[in-house]
Amino acid sequence: MYASVIIDQDAKAIDRVFEYIVPDGTRVCAGMRVVVPFGARVVQGFVIEIKHDCSYDPSKLKKIISCPEDFAVIKPEMLELMKFMADKNHLKLASVLRLFLPSEMREGKVRELFATSCSLYEGEISLSKAAVKQQEIVNYLREVGSEKLTTLNEKFGAGAVKALFDKGFIIKEKVQLVRSPMSSVGQDKKITLNPAQQKVLDTVCEEGVYLLHGVTGSGKTEVYMHLIDRELENGKNAIMLVPEISLTPQIMANFKARFGDKVALLHSGLSAGERFDEWKRLYSGQARIAIGARSAIFAPLDNLGIIILDEEHDSSYTSESNPRYFTADIAKFRAKYNKAKLLLGSATPSVESYKKAKEGEYKLLELPIRANGREMPKIQIVDMIGEIRAGNSGMFSSQLLADLAKVVNDKKQAMIFINRRGYSSFMRCRDCGYIAKCTDCDVSLVYHREDNRLKCHYCGKQFKVPDRCPSCGSENIKHGAVGTERVVSELKALFPGVKILRMDNDTTSSKNAHQKILDEFKNSLPAILVGTQMIAKGHDFENVVLVGIVDADQSLYQTDYRSTERTFSLITQVAGRAGRSEDEGKVVLQTYAPRHYAYKFAANYDYKGFYKKEENIRQTASFPPFSRIIRVLFADSDENYVRDTLKVCYNEARLLKEKYAGQIIYMDAMKSPIKRMQNKYRYQILMRVKLDRADEIEKELFEICDKACKNSVFFEVNPQNLS
Ligand code: ADP
Ligand code: ZN
Ligand code: ZN
C-alpha cells in the first residue's frame, strides 16, 4: 500500500503530493498525521490518499516512520474542502491543512491528541519478589486509581510499565484531559419568540442559504439560539460565527448559559492549550456547537445541521493574510456537503449578499422591528462646517456638548464613537468640505506620510499635496484623524469628576482588559465610554441614552469602493447601542458632508433605500459586485528581483487583454501605494474585470504569476484594503 502525503512545511518547492510506502501491519488512512523521512530530515505530513499503486519507482520510495494517532485528525469532509480552497483561492495545500488543526498539532509538533491512562486490573495481582519497580507501580496505582502512561513511564521507567501491561495487570484507556476556558456562567433568560422571530424559525427548515435582515435589537441572537437548539434535538451539530471584535464575553456567557458544555469556544483570547482542548471536544463530539471568529468555520464537527454567520457584512470574515479566504465561501461548501442550512444575519447586509437575496440565490428573511417594541433612537445630523462658521472649531458640536451635559446631569451613560480604521487618512478642506479625489476613479485619495503624496489605491496615480483648497482657495485643508486619547482628555477637562473610559486597541491588549473596561462602565453612573469600532457592536447597556459619532466621515472617505457601505453600516450599528431599554435613545452624528446619502439613509434607518442607491453607483462605476478586482502583490527584499518579476508577469498578462477582449475594464502594473513594508519592496498588478469570464481570467493570471515567482504569490480578490 502507498500513501499520498502532503508535507507540513511552508515552502513553495515542496507544495505537492509525495508518495510513501505504508509499512506492513501499519494501519494508515486518509487524514492521518504521519512522520516521514524527507531528504535528510524527519518531518510531519498528512496522508490525503491511500492507494494500491504508486506513480514512481517503488524501490525509490521511503517508508512512513510512524503515526502520532491511530485515526484521521483531518476528516474526509475537510480533505474535500482542502482541494476546494486550494483551487479556488490559489493556495498551497499544506497552508490550507494547517487551518484545520490547532497550533499545538502543527509545524511538526507531535502532541498526543488523547492521553493514554493506565489503571489496575481488578483481579488478583501476583508479582515475584524481584519485581520491585513493578510492585511500586501497583502500589502507586492502588493509591491514585489511574495515571497517564507518559507519567508512569517517567516515574518508574517504561520497562516496568510494559512488563505489567504484558502480564495483563495494567489496563490502558484513551482519555481526554480538558482545560475549560470559561468559568463564570450567567443565568439563562427563557424567552418566547415573537411572531416575526417564529416565522424566521419556521422558514429556515431546509437546506439552503438564508439572509436574515434584522434591525439592531430585533432579537437575532435569540433566533440563532432557537435554530441551534432545534438542530441539536435532531441530532445535528452547529457552527456559529461572530466577528472577532464582537466576541464579547456577554455573547459567550449567553450561549454557555443556554447550552452548557455542548458549546466550545474558539477565539484569539484562548491560550494554545485551551484552543487545543476545545478542538478535541469538538472532534470527539463531546461539544456540538462551535462558536468563534472566522477560523471557527474549520471546527472539526461532522453532521452539521446549521451554520450561522452573524454580522455577515463584517470585513473580518475575509482573511487578508495568507492563506486568504472568504469565510462565506467555506460556509457554503460545508453547508452543502452536510446538506445543512446556512444563515447569514445582519442589520446591514453587505451589498453583495443583498443582491444575491434579491436575485433569489439566497432566501431573504426580515425582522423589521425591535424585539422589545422600542423605537429606534433618533439620529441627528450635525453639520460641522456650520459649527466652524458659528465660531466653534473644537471637536464637539454645541449640540453634542449640550446632550452630554444632560446625560451627566441625569446620571445616565453615553458612548462616544471615533471612526478609525487602519492608518491611512484622506485630505479634506475644513472650510468647504472639499475632498481630494482621484481624477480617474472617483475614490478619495490617501495621504502617504512617507513620501508626502496623495495616492489612488485603485489605479496607482499620485498627486501633489495641495496647500490650498482647489475648490474654495482656503488654506485650511488638512489630513489626519482625531484619536481616542485626545477625545478623552478633552472630555475630562469638560466634565471633571465624571467617569470617562477609553476602549481601543491600546487599552485592550492585555487579557481580560476588554471585560474590565466594560464592567467598570456598566457600574458607573454617570459615565462616558470613548472607543473605536470595538464599542460599535453587540453591547447591550440599558443606561446608554446617548451615542455621539465624532468624525463620521473617517470611514466615508477611506478610499475604497466599500467606504460608503462601511460607513452606513457602522452608523447603524453604533446607533443601535442607544436606548435599548426604558429610556429613549439619541444619536448625534457629526459630519462635514451632512447631505451625503449614507447619512441620510442611515438617519432614517432606510437600508433598502441605501442599498438601491449604492447598487446603482456600483453598477455605473463597474465596481464589485458588478465586477471583480484582482491584485497580485509581489514583495521581496531585493527590489530588482521584484521589478523584473513584475515585468515578466505583466508582459504576459497583457496578452489576456486580447484574448478576453472587452472583459478587462482596467489593468496596470505599478508600485504598491505603500511601496516598502517590513523591509520588502512591493509591486503589484491591479486588474478590474467583468464577471462573465472572471474565473478564467483570474486562473490564467494566477498561473502566469505563479510560474514566474520563486516564492508563493500573494493573490487577492476584492481585497478589503489596497495599501
Ligand atoms: P440583535 O442581535 O438583533 O441586535 P438581540 O438578540 O441582542 O438583538 O436582542 C435584543 C434584546 O431583545 C435582548 O435583550 C434580547 O434578550 C431581547 N429579546 C429578544 N427576543 C425577544 C423576545 N421574543 N421577547 C422579548 N425580548 C426579546
Ligand atoms: Zn475648500
Ligand atoms: Zn485612480
PDB file of C-alpha atoms and ligand atoms in Angstrom, residues 428-434 468-477, ligand 2:
ATOM      1  CA  ARG A 428     -10.305  67.493   3.500  1.00  0.00           C
ATOM      2  CA  CYS A 429     -10.941  71.229   3.390  1.00  0.00           C
ATOM      3  CA  ARG A 430     -12.253  72.263   6.793  1.00  0.00           C
ATOM      4  CA  ASP A 431     -13.971  75.286   5.292  1.00  0.00           C
ATOM      5  CA  CYS A 432     -15.945  73.932   2.352  1.00  0.00           C
ATOM      6  CA  GLY A 433     -15.798  70.177   2.869  1.00  0.00           C
ATOM      7  CA  TYR A 434     -13.849  69.526  -0.359  1.00  0.00           C
ATOM      8  CA  ARG A 468      -4.755  75.478  -0.846  1.00  0.00           C
ATOM      9  CA  CYS A 469      -8.211  74.054  -1.364  1.00  0.00           C
ATOM     10  CA  PRO A 470      -8.743  73.709  -5.141  1.00  0.00           C
ATOM     11  CA  SER A 471     -12.411  74.431  -4.606  1.00  0.00           C
ATOM     12  CA  CYS A 472     -12.546  77.490  -2.300  1.00  0.00           C
ATOM     13  CA  GLY A 473      -8.926  78.569  -2.021  1.00  0.00           C
ATOM     14  CA  SER A 474      -8.783  78.134   1.759  1.00  0.00           C
ATOM     15  CA  GLU A 475      -5.515  77.143   3.383  1.00  0.00           C
ATOM     16  CA  ASN A 476      -7.417  75.197   5.971  1.00  0.00           C
ATOM     17  CA  ILE A 477      -7.055  71.928   4.030  1.00  0.00           C
TER      18      ILE A 477
HETATM   19 ZN    ZN B   2     -12.347  74.437   0.469  1.00  0.00          ZN
END
